[in-house]
Amino acid sequence: MSGSVRRTTMPSIEIVAKEAGVSTATAGRALGGYGSVSRKSREAVLAAAERLGYRPNSLARSMITGLTHTLGVLVPDIENPFFSRALRGIADAAHERGWEVLLVNTDEDLTLERKALGVLTERRVDGLVVAPTDVADRDALQAVVDAGIPIVLLDRRVPGLDADTVGIDNRVAAKDATERLLALGHRSVALLTGGDEKLRPKLSRPGLRGVERLGATTVGARAAGYRDALVEAGIEPRPELVSAEGFRREDAAAATRRLLALPDPPTAILALDSLLALGVLQALRGLGLRCPVDVSLVAFDDADWAEAISPPLSVVAQPIYELGAEAGRLLLDRVQGSDKRFTHRRLPTRFIERESAAPR
């Protein structure tokens, strides 16, 4: 008929089984990835499915296996290069084993995070990789674990939660970076944390006393490492040199302008991620100051642009892709039945010395 549309019918599993010369049950096990199937039969079924253009019914498969072959990922800011790179590692690890990834951006908003946990649970994801917004808010995450959905924490720890964690030794890395600035003769070193409202009062205590109690958070652990280096060098930490004014580039630029307007301004700045470092550079340019002639700068994360700018940025390089991939692998191990003790994986960092930090 002129103008008619030819419709094709998806071959059934029975047709695939007949093509492969096996029973329907064997074809179902081979295509669903469950049960016992000989290598010869599995290869015959997969080859037949490929020839016929068969696509498995994911809903039916999930009813049989109890798995949806999807993982949920919750990150606070996908525009942050750390989380976008880590996500690539998670996705690659998932795809290697035949899983897909559902991403939710929480914008560092606890209400959005709790809502996302509910949505992903309702969608029956097999597990979750989470960079939690508030490490003190354990209840919502524990409820997910209690429902039988494993969680792996990325970059941030939640004390008391039954979950694997993947990250770095933030305290040691921050201490090392601060010590390098002190070794260049700087005695007034500022810390740009990003931070949040709950952290600000604790980061404002005289001498940063008690900051080590924030060690479960990335910001807290790095602030503790910064304080360790100053105290060991005989320098009293100055709370006014610690910024916790927001994670965005414009927040860091505003914080830098405030810091440099102090009666005794810093001669060096340690920024706790690459977006904050961009804000510092933006502020310096606006003030007509030069890095490192006027202010030295060291940052966490070796962003793509860090070596391309002038001067090239000295950084604490985290193995970000590997952190994400390791989180993905740990989660899939749990999903697929691992009952090993919960582990806290700490991958090594590397300091890359370039030209943004110089003697005072």
PDB file of C-alpha atoms in Angstrom, residues 106-207:
ATOM      1  CA  THR A 106      21.673  17.748  44.937  1.00  0.00           C
ATOM      2  CA  ASP A 107      23.102  21.295  44.877  1.00  0.00           C
ATOM      3  CA  GLU A 108      24.422  20.789  48.437  1.00  0.00           C
ATOM      4  CA  ASP A 109      20.756  20.849  49.509  1.00  0.00           C
ATOM      5  CA  LEU A 110      19.804  18.301  52.162  1.00  0.00           C
ATOM      6  CA  THR A 111      16.107  18.442  51.258  1.00  0.00           C
ATOM      7  CA  LEU A 112      16.899  17.652  47.617  1.00  0.00           C
ATOM      8  CA  GLU A 113      19.191  14.839  48.704  1.00  0.00           C
ATOM      9  CA  ARG A 114      16.511  13.205  50.838  1.00  0.00           C
ATOM     10  CA  LYS A 115      13.969  13.516  48.021  1.00  0.00           C
ATOM     11  CA  ALA A 116      16.446  12.010  45.548  1.00  0.00           C
ATOM     12  CA  LEU A 117      17.108   9.073  47.864  1.00  0.00           C
ATOM     13  CA  GLY A 118      13.373   8.389  47.913  1.00  0.00           C
ATOM     14  CA  VAL A 119      13.013   8.639  44.130  1.00  0.00           C
ATOM     15  CA  LEU A 120      15.963   6.370  43.396  1.00  0.00           C
ATOM     16  CA  THR A 121      14.771   3.850  45.967  1.00  0.00           C
ATOM     17  CA  GLU A 122      11.357   3.801  44.323  1.00  0.00           C
ATOM     18  CA  ARG A 123      13.046   3.213  40.979  1.00  0.00           C
ATOM     19  CA  ARG A 124      14.648   0.153  42.567  1.00  0.00           C
ATOM     20  CA  VAL A 125      18.254   1.012  41.866  1.00  0.00           C
ATOM     21  CA  ASP A 126      20.546  -1.806  42.942  1.00  0.00           C
ATOM     22  CA  GLY A 127      22.908   0.472  44.876  1.00  0.00           C
ATOM     23  CA  LEU A 128      23.980   4.057  45.413  1.00  0.00           C
ATOM     24  CA  VAL A 129      27.204   6.057  45.261  1.00  0.00           C
ATOM     25  CA  VAL A 130      26.664   9.152  47.402  1.00  0.00           C
ATOM     26  CA  ALA A 131      28.697  12.265  48.144  1.00  0.00           C
ATOM     27  CA  PRO A 132      26.508  13.360  51.064  1.00  0.00           C
ATOM     28  CA  THR A 133      25.508  16.958  51.632  1.00  0.00           C
ATOM     29  CA  ASP A 134      25.529  16.725  55.432  1.00  0.00           C
ATOM     30  CA  VAL A 135      27.684  14.025  57.011  1.00  0.00           C
ATOM     31  CA  ALA A 136      25.806  14.497  60.283  1.00  0.00           C
ATOM     32  CA  ASP A 137      22.519  13.462  58.654  1.00  0.00           C
ATOM     33  CA  ARG A 138      22.763   9.691  58.847  1.00  0.00           C
ATOM     34  CA  ASP A 139      19.114   8.724  59.207  1.00  0.00           C
ATOM     35  CA  ALA A 140      18.023   9.050  55.561  1.00  0.00           C
ATOM     36  CA  LEU A 141      21.062   7.129  54.298  1.00  0.00           C
ATOM     37  CA  GLN A 142      20.721   4.462  56.992  1.00  0.00           C
ATOM     38  CA  ALA A 143      17.100   3.933  55.990  1.00  0.00           C
ATOM     39  CA  VAL A 144      18.252   3.122  52.466  1.00  0.00           C
ATOM     40  CA  VAL A 145      20.837   0.658  53.781  1.00  0.00           C
ATOM     41  CA  ASP A 146      18.224  -0.915  56.076  1.00  0.00           C
ATOM     42  CA  ALA A 147      16.016  -1.407  52.994  1.00  0.00           C
ATOM     43  CA  GLY A 148      18.726  -3.632  51.544  1.00  0.00           C
ATOM     44  CA  ILE A 149      20.255  -1.144  49.112  1.00  0.00           C
ATOM     45  CA  PRO A 150      24.042  -0.867  49.554  1.00  0.00           C
ATOM     46  CA  ILE A 151      25.716   2.537  49.598  1.00  0.00           C
ATOM     47  CA  VAL A 152      29.290   3.594  48.869  1.00  0.00           C
ATOM     48  CA  LEU A 153      30.298   7.058  50.092  1.00  0.00           C
ATOM     49  CA  LEU A 154      32.498   9.115  47.784  1.00  0.00           C
ATOM     50  CA  ASP A 155      34.870  11.782  49.138  1.00  0.00           C
ATOM     51  CA  ARG A 156      32.874  12.236  52.358  1.00  0.00           C
ATOM     52  CA  ARG A 157      32.287   9.955  55.335  1.00  0.00           C
ATOM     53  CA  VAL A 158      29.193   9.582  57.514  1.00  0.00           C
ATOM     54  CA  PRO A 159      30.173   8.331  60.982  1.00  0.00           C
ATOM     55  CA  GLY A 160      28.323   5.187  62.002  1.00  0.00           C
ATOM     56  CA  LEU A 161      26.825   4.425  58.590  1.00  0.00           C
ATOM     57  CA  ASP A 162      27.142   0.845  57.368  1.00  0.00           C
ATOM     58  CA  ALA A 163      28.836   1.680  54.077  1.00  0.00           C
ATOM     59  CA  ASP A 164      32.107   1.457  52.193  1.00  0.00           C
ATOM     60  CA  THR A 165      33.925   4.744  51.586  1.00  0.00           C
ATOM     61  CA  VAL A 166      36.388   5.917  48.954  1.00  0.00           C
ATOM     62  CA  GLY A 167      38.539   9.029  49.204  1.00  0.00           C
ATOM     63  CA  ILE A 168      41.963  10.352  50.089  1.00  0.00           C
ATOM     64  CA  ASP A 169      43.697  11.221  53.354  1.00  0.00           C
ATOM     65  CA  ASN A 170      42.531  14.821  53.290  1.00  0.00           C
ATOM     66  CA  ARG A 171      44.239  15.837  56.504  1.00  0.00           C
ATOM     67  CA  VAL A 172      47.659  14.618  55.411  1.00  0.00           C
ATOM     68  CA  ALA A 173      47.311  16.138  51.927  1.00  0.00           C
ATOM     69  CA  ALA A 174      46.301  19.569  53.274  1.00  0.00           C
ATOM     70  CA  LYS A 175      49.080  19.540  55.836  1.00  0.00           C
ATOM     71  CA  ASP A 176      51.648  18.775  53.154  1.00  0.00           C
ATOM     72  CA  ALA A 177      50.380  21.569  50.890  1.00  0.00           C
ATOM     73  CA  THR A 178      50.439  24.083  53.757  1.00  0.00           C
ATOM     74  CA  GLU A 179      53.938  23.019  54.778  1.00  0.00           C
ATOM     75  CA  ARG A 180      55.156  23.678  51.255  1.00  0.00           C
ATOM     76  CA  LEU A 181      53.892  27.259  51.463  1.00  0.00           C
ATOM     77  CA  LEU A 182      55.476  27.690  54.892  1.00  0.00           C
ATOM     78  CA  ALA A 183      58.770  26.374  53.515  1.00  0.00           C
ATOM     79  CA  LEU A 184      58.705  29.233  50.989  1.00  0.00           C
ATOM     80  CA  GLY A 185      58.710  31.704  53.858  1.00  0.00           C
ATOM     81  CA  HIS A 186      54.987  32.481  54.053  1.00  0.00           C
ATOM     82  CA  ARG A 187      53.694  33.014  57.573  1.00  0.00           C
ATOM     83  CA  SER A 188      50.268  34.384  56.678  1.00  0.00           C
ATOM     84  CA  VAL A 189      48.506  31.612  54.748  1.00  0.00           C
ATOM     85  CA  ALA A 190      44.775  31.800  54.055  1.00  0.00           C
ATOM     86  CA  LEU A 191      42.484  28.801  53.587  1.00  0.00           C
ATOM     87  CA  LEU A 192      39.521  28.868  51.177  1.00  0.00           C
ATOM     88  CA  THR A 193      37.315  25.979  52.213  1.00  0.00           C
ATOM     89  CA  GLY A 194      34.024  26.582  50.438  1.00  0.00           C
ATOM     90  CA  GLY A 195      32.448  25.381  53.673  1.00  0.00           C
ATOM     91  CA  ASP A 196      28.887  25.889  54.792  1.00  0.00           C
ATOM     92  CA  GLU A 197      26.842  27.592  57.482  1.00  0.00           C
ATOM     93  CA  LYS A 198      27.334  24.760  59.995  1.00  0.00           C
ATOM     94  CA  LEU A 199      31.105  24.752  59.600  1.00  0.00           C
ATOM     95  CA  ARG A 200      31.681  28.493  59.823  1.00  0.00           C
ATOM     96  CA  PRO A 201      31.348  28.823  63.628  1.00  0.00           C
ATOM     97  CA  LYS A 202      33.725  25.915  64.181  1.00  0.00           C
ATOM     98  CA  LEU A 203      36.249  27.309  61.725  1.00  0.00           C
ATOM     99  CA  SER A 204      36.063  30.668  63.510  1.00  0.00           C
ATOM    100  CA  ARG A 205      37.168  29.475  66.942  1.00  0.00           C
ATOM    101  CA  PRO A 206      40.403  31.017  68.259  1.00  0.00           C
ATOM    102  CA  GLY A 207      43.322  29.021  66.891  1.00  0.00           C
TER     103      GLY A 207
END
